[in-house]
Amino acid sequence: MAVASESVPRHIAIVMDGNGRWASKRFLPRIAGHKQGVEVLKRTVRSCVQRGVAVLTVFAFSSENWKRPADEVSGLMDIMVAALSRELNALKKDGVHLQFIGEREALSQRVQQCLVEAERETSSNRTLTLNVCFNYGGRWDIVQAAQALAAAGESITEASLSRRLSTFATGDPDLVVRTGGEMRMSNFLLWQAAYSELYFSDVLWPDFDETALDHAIQAYVSRERRFGMTSAQLPGSSNPRV
Ligand code: IPE
Ligand code: IPE
Ligand code: MG
């Protein structure tokens, strides 16, 4: 069941986990799970556009994923390059603005060029911003923000540090979804998720469909976001004495 657009989260972030297990269950190589994961991401982007979500931030490759076997790492790099060249026109047509978040220097020149080109080609799109966290870690993000402040001689406050985070332009996520059954952040948006609603799904990412997305959105809609206040203090509260 779809959810009324006024209650849909503005910014959804997803830890797309479970590709390897999805493949193993089918006696396929792990990379087959990652390929299917790209298909699911494509569908999820479209579903988010249809539901009026403004920003989708996805975790595609973590700072720690370099520890995986070399062939899986290079397979993931190849999948990123292939997916971008294959999907760029469709993303442009759908009004998707692509942004890559993470440490670029460790990526090969070939991958870096693809990211820059995809960002340039989609920079004027406004329907949905898709932040792809690639070689991203929440600790890296906080450290690079602190280093930038130090280099500029700026004082360190919550506001100044927030402004230097790689996701500043798109704001903090309202809802963080993790698929694949694990209940941990794995170094995802550590600072930015301070007041996000968290939703954990047992569905493996390659099986995450529109129904699963709507379950996550419905769970979000049913939460009361208090930001430290009491229920009675919230706008629209009908019971000021609670
Ligand atoms: C998430 O799926 C994708 C990446 C981390 C790149 P996994 O590859 O972690 O899948 P599982 O957790 O092993 O099933
Ligand atoms: C988190 O998944 C990273 C991505 C989805 C890209 P992992 O599978 O790497 O997380 P851990 O290792 O189980 O914590
Ligand atoms: Mg995993």
Tab-separated table of C-alpha atoms and ligand atoms in Angstrom:
chain	number	residue	atom	x	y	z
A	1	MET	CA	0.000	0.000	0.000
A	2	ALA	CA	1.438	3.373	-1.011
A	3	VAL	CA	1.722	6.151	1.580
A	4	ALA	CA	0.329	9.700	1.190
A	5	SER	CA	3.063	11.882	-0.250
A	6	GLU	CA	2.950	14.557	2.493
A	7	SER	CA	4.096	12.003	5.083
A	8	VAL	CA	6.858	10.463	2.985
A	9	PRO	CA	10.384	11.058	4.353
A	10	ARG	CA	12.213	13.795	2.458
A	11	HIS	CA	15.541	11.989	2.700
A	12	ILE	CA	15.930	8.194	2.852
A	13	ALA	CA	19.319	6.530	3.356
A	14	ILE	CA	19.850	2.816	2.721
A	15	VAL	CA	22.570	0.341	3.712
A	16	MET	CA	22.104	-2.024	0.776
A	17	ASP	CA	23.237	-5.216	2.512
A	18	GLY	CA	22.765	-8.911	1.701
A	19	ASN	CA	23.983	-9.224	-1.896
A	20	GLY	CA	26.516	-11.942	-1.117
A	21	ARG	CA	24.053	-14.073	0.859
A	22	TRP	CA	21.445	-13.676	-1.874
A	23	ALA	CA	23.948	-15.058	-4.398
A	24	SER	CA	25.222	-17.866	-2.129
A	25	LYS	CA	21.672	-19.093	-1.571
A	26	ARG	CA	21.442	-19.539	-5.343
A	27	PHE	CA	24.904	-21.152	-5.663
A	28	LEU	CA	26.017	-18.101	-7.632
A	29	PRO	CA	29.235	-16.099	-7.207
A	30	ARG	CA	28.887	-13.124	-4.822
A	31	ILE	CA	29.342	-10.741	-7.736
A	32	ALA	CA	26.025	-11.964	-9.196
A	33	GLY	CA	24.382	-10.624	-6.048
A	34	HIS	CA	26.029	-7.247	-6.546
A	35	LYS	CA	24.791	-7.140	-10.162
A	36	GLN	CA	21.255	-7.889	-9.044
A	37	GLY	CA	21.706	-5.219	-6.382
A	38	VAL	CA	22.212	-2.601	-9.105
A	39	GLU	CA	18.912	-3.614	-10.721
A	40	VAL	CA	17.157	-3.212	-7.386
A	41	LEU	CA	18.764	0.189	-6.863
A	42	LYS	CA	17.431	1.292	-10.261
A	43	ARG	CA	13.906	0.237	-9.293
A	44	THR	CA	14.239	1.833	-5.861
A	45	VAL	CA	15.285	5.164	-7.384
A	46	ARG	CA	12.194	5.088	-9.587
A	47	SER	CA	9.959	4.164	-6.643
A	48	CYS	CA	11.391	7.042	-4.618
A	49	VAL	CA	10.754	9.465	-7.489
A	50	GLN	CA	7.144	8.224	-7.699
A	51	ARG	CA	6.660	8.700	-3.953
A	52	GLY	CA	8.082	12.221	-3.895
A	53	VAL	CA	11.263	11.423	-1.944
A	54	ALA	CA	13.719	14.281	-2.575
A	55	VAL	CA	17.000	12.614	-1.562
A	56	LEU	CA	18.124	8.991	-1.586
A	57	THR	CA	21.535	8.205	-0.074
A	58	VAL	CA	22.842	4.675	-0.587
A	59	PHE	CA	25.840	2.856	0.857
A	60	ALA	CA	27.520	1.151	-2.097
A	61	PHE	CA	31.124	0.595	-0.904
A	62	SER	CA	32.479	1.255	2.566
A	63	SER	CA	35.966	2.316	3.665
A	64	GLU	CA	36.219	-1.189	5.152
A	65	ASN	CA	35.107	-3.061	2.018
A	66	TRP	CA	38.711	-2.876	0.669
A	67	LYS	CA	39.374	-5.775	3.063
A	68	ARG	CA	37.347	-8.107	0.822
A	69	PRO	CA	39.034	-10.479	-1.643
A	70	ALA	CA	40.697	-8.543	-4.494
A	71	ASP	CA	38.465	-10.061	-7.168
A	72	GLU	CA	35.312	-8.952	-5.328
A	73	VAL	CA	36.694	-5.411	-4.921
A	74	SER	CA	37.645	-5.145	-8.593
A	75	GLY	CA	34.287	-6.677	-9.556
A	76	LEU	CA	32.495	-3.981	-7.555
A	77	MET	CA	34.548	-1.261	-9.294
A	78	ASP	CA	33.693	-2.754	-12.710
A	79	ILE	CA	29.998	-2.939	-11.814
A	80	MET	CA	30.009	0.742	-10.860
A	81	VAL	CA	31.652	1.781	-14.147
A	82	ALA	CA	29.348	-0.424	-16.246
A	83	ALA	CA	26.186	0.645	-14.399
A	84	LEU	CA	27.007	4.327	-14.870
A	85	SER	CA	27.620	4.062	-18.595
A	86	ARG	CA	24.490	1.916	-19.052
A	87	GLU	CA	22.108	3.916	-16.849
A	88	LEU	CA	23.221	7.512	-17.252
A	89	ASN	CA	20.692	8.411	-19.955
A	90	ALA	CA	17.779	6.911	-18.024
A	91	LEU	CA	18.864	8.732	-14.863
A	92	LYS	CA	19.044	11.987	-16.809
A	93	LYS	CA	15.586	11.395	-18.230
A	94	ASP	CA	14.168	10.696	-14.769
A	95	GLY	CA	15.628	13.964	-13.411
A	96	VAL	CA	18.086	12.262	-11.060
A	97	HIS	CA	21.045	14.309	-9.806
A	98	LEU	CA	23.909	11.937	-8.986
A	99	GLN	CA	26.477	12.780	-6.338
A	100	PHE	CA	29.260	10.537	-5.122
A	101	ILE	CA	30.200	10.800	-1.485
A	102	GLY	CA	33.461	9.392	-0.161
A	103	GLU	CA	37.218	9.488	-0.514
A	104	ARG	CA	38.027	9.681	-4.214
A	105	GLU	CA	41.839	9.551	-4.155
A	106	ALA	CA	42.003	5.810	-3.440
A	107	LEU	CA	39.907	5.020	-6.533
A	108	SER	CA	41.491	4.350	-9.918
A	109	GLN	CA	41.603	7.163	-12.497
A	110	ARG	CA	39.074	5.245	-14.613
A	111	VAL	CA	36.541	5.073	-11.774
A	112	GLN	CA	37.170	8.687	-10.720
A	113	GLN	CA	36.548	9.880	-14.280
A	114	CYS	CA	33.243	7.991	-14.464
A	115	LEU	CA	32.061	9.547	-11.220
A	116	VAL	CA	32.991	13.067	-12.308
A	117	GLU	CA	31.291	12.619	-15.668
A	118	ALA	CA	28.076	11.221	-14.139
A	119	GLU	CA	27.952	14.132	-11.691
A	120	ARG	CA	28.546	16.675	-14.444
A	121	GLU	CA	25.959	15.153	-16.792
A	122	THR	CA	23.241	15.138	-14.124
A	123	SER	CA	24.105	18.333	-12.261
A	124	SER	CA	21.086	20.319	-13.473
A	125	ASN	CA	18.557	17.602	-12.522
A	126	ARG	CA	16.204	18.448	-9.681
A	127	THR	CA	13.631	15.648	-9.264
A	128	LEU	CA	15.698	13.492	-6.896
A	129	THR	CA	19.262	13.665	-5.618
A	130	LEU	CA	20.949	10.266	-5.442
A	131	ASN	CA	23.974	10.305	-3.130
A	132	VAL	CA	26.056	7.204	-3.743
A	133	CYS	CA	28.412	6.591	-0.820
A	134	PHE	CA	31.410	4.983	-2.449
A	135	ASN	CA	34.590	4.450	-0.464
A	136	TYR	CA	32.681	6.159	2.306
A	137	GLY	CA	33.014	5.898	6.060
A	138	GLY	CA	31.274	8.000	8.688
A	139	ARG	CA	34.528	8.380	10.608
A	140	TRP	CA	36.343	9.496	7.465
A	141	ASP	CA	33.622	12.076	6.900
A	142	ILE	CA	33.924	13.537	10.398
A	143	VAL	CA	37.735	13.578	10.215
A	144	GLN	CA	37.832	15.260	6.793
A	145	ALA	CA	35.344	17.859	8.042
A	146	ALA	CA	37.471	18.540	11.141
A	147	GLN	CA	40.634	18.760	9.001
A	148	ALA	CA	38.953	21.259	6.666
A	149	LEU	CA	37.950	23.412	9.636
A	150	ALA	CA	41.466	23.278	11.049
A	151	ALA	CA	42.999	24.163	7.675
A	152	ALA	CA	40.645	27.146	7.333
A	153	GLY	CA	41.300	28.222	10.926
A	154	GLU	CA	37.587	28.070	11.697
A	155	SER	CA	36.260	27.386	15.165
A	156	ILE	CA	34.738	23.984	15.813
A	157	THR	CA	31.027	24.039	16.498
A	158	GLU	CA	28.242	21.602	15.618
A	159	ALA	CA	27.094	23.969	12.881
A	160	SER	CA	30.542	24.538	11.364
A	161	LEU	CA	31.405	20.833	11.404
A	162	SER	CA	28.036	19.917	9.870
A	163	ARG	CA	28.685	22.368	7.052
A	164	ARG	CA	31.914	20.558	6.137
A	165	LEU	CA	30.393	17.075	6.036
A	166	SER	CA	30.175	15.536	2.582
A	167	THR	CA	26.379	15.317	2.697
A	168	PHE	CA	25.745	18.868	3.920
A	169	ALA	CA	23.996	20.003	0.734
A	170	THR	CA	21.293	17.354	1.051
A	171	GLY	CA	20.737	17.445	4.817
A	172	ASP	CA	20.415	14.634	7.332
A	173	PRO	CA	18.420	11.497	6.508
A	174	ASP	CA	14.927	11.255	8.012
A	175	LEU	CA	14.912	7.484	7.662
A	176	VAL	CA	17.851	5.056	7.580
A	177	VAL	CA	17.008	1.601	6.253
A	178	ARG	CA	19.328	-1.384	6.508
A	179	THR	CA	18.449	-4.528	4.593
A	180	GLY	CA	19.975	-7.975	5.102
A	181	GLY	CA	19.100	-8.514	8.773
A	182	GLU	CA	22.148	-6.986	10.502
A	183	MET	CA	21.416	-4.318	13.095
A	184	ARG	CA	24.469	-2.094	12.927
A	185	MET	CA	25.600	1.074	11.191
A	186	SER	CA	28.876	-0.322	9.779
A	187	ASN	CA	30.384	3.183	9.709
A	188	PHE	CA	27.537	4.705	7.640
A	189	LEU	CA	26.316	8.271	8.292
A	190	LEU	CA	27.473	8.361	11.927
A	191	TRP	CA	26.990	12.077	12.527
A	192	GLN	CA	24.111	12.618	10.120
A	193	ALA	CA	21.958	9.791	11.540
A	194	ALA	CA	21.924	11.285	15.049
A	195	TYR	CA	18.150	11.821	14.852
A	196	SER	CA	17.174	9.593	11.936
A	197	GLU	CA	14.524	6.942	12.372
A	198	LEU	CA	16.139	3.516	11.962
A	199	TYR	CA	14.477	0.614	10.162
A	200	PHE	CA	16.020	-2.832	9.870
A	201	SER	CA	14.675	-5.327	7.357
A	202	ASP	CA	15.523	-9.022	7.043
A	203	VAL	CA	14.978	-8.795	3.277
A	204	LEU	CA	18.256	-9.229	1.378
A	205	TRP	CA	18.944	-6.171	-0.799
A	206	PRO	CA	18.466	-7.983	-4.155
A	207	ASP	CA	14.946	-8.950	-2.971
A	208	PHE	CA	14.041	-5.447	-1.730
A	209	ASP	CA	10.997	-4.445	-3.763
A	210	GLU	CA	8.361	-1.709	-3.741
A	211	THR	CA	6.377	-3.479	-1.026
A	212	ALA	CA	9.426	-3.670	1.212
A	213	LEU	CA	10.103	0.038	0.610
A	214	ASP	CA	6.523	0.914	1.497
A	215	HIS	CA	6.817	-1.112	4.721
A	216	ALA	CA	9.837	0.969	5.662
A	217	ILE	CA	8.028	4.224	4.838
A	218	GLN	CA	4.935	3.117	6.764
A	219	ALA	CA	7.068	2.315	9.802
A	220	TYR	CA	8.596	5.791	9.528
A	221	VAL	CA	5.187	7.438	9.289
A	222	SER	CA	4.029	5.649	12.462
A	223	ARG	CA	6.973	6.948	14.544
A	224	GLU	CA	6.837	10.046	16.699
A	225	ARG	CA	9.969	12.129	16.205
A	226	ARG	CA	10.446	14.026	19.430
A	227	PHE	CA	14.013	15.353	19.085
A	228	GLY	CA	14.385	15.355	22.849
A	229	MET	CA	11.070	17.031	23.578
A	230	THR	CA	7.931	15.570	25.109
A	231	SER	CA	4.952	14.537	22.970
A	232	ALA	CA	2.963	17.479	24.251
A	233	GLN	CA	5.513	19.957	22.975
A	234	LEU	CA	5.283	18.759	19.401
A	235	PRO	CA	3.446	20.869	16.833
A	236	GLY	CA	-0.156	19.708	16.440
A	237	SER	CA	-0.208	17.901	19.782
A	238	SER	CA	-3.808	17.454	20.950
A	239	ASN	CA	-2.873	16.623	24.534
A	240	PRO	CA	-0.692	19.387	25.951
A	241	ARG	CA	-0.560	17.752	29.390
A	242	VAL	CA	1.027	14.423	28.354
B	1	IPE	C1	26.356	-5.376	0.425
B	1	IPE	O1	26.199	-6.733	0.316
B	1	IPE	C2	27.170	-4.796	-0.704
B	1	IPE	C3	28.510	-4.366	-0.323
B	1	IPE	C4	28.992	-4.359	0.877
B	1	IPE	C5	29.366	-3.923	-1.386
B	1	IPE	P1	27.261	-7.742	0.928
B	1	IPE	O2	28.252	-8.067	-0.143
B	1	IPE	O3	27.814	-7.252	2.180
B	1	IPE	O4	26.342	-9.013	1.191
B	1	IPE	P2	26.424	-10.007	2.427
B	1	IPE	O5	26.247	-9.188	3.660
B	1	IPE	O6	27.765	-10.669	2.365
B	1	IPE	O7	25.274	-10.949	2.193
B	2	IPE	C1	27.966	-2.241	4.803
B	2	IPE	O1	27.817	-3.607	4.584
B	2	IPE	C2	28.529	-1.570	3.586
B	2	IPE	C3	27.679	-1.546	2.392
B	2	IPE	C4	26.455	-1.975	2.299
B	2	IPE	C5	28.285	-0.948	1.241
B	2	IPE	P1	28.928	-4.649	5.046
B	2	IPE	O2	28.423	-5.983	4.623
B	2	IPE	O3	30.263	-4.258	4.536
B	2	IPE	O4	28.899	-4.506	6.629
B	2	IPE	P2	29.465	-5.486	7.743
B	2	IPE	O5	30.871	-5.820	7.379
B	2	IPE	O6	28.602	-6.711	7.748
B	2	IPE	O7	29.329	-4.721	9.017
B	3	MG	MG	27.198	-7.420	4.118
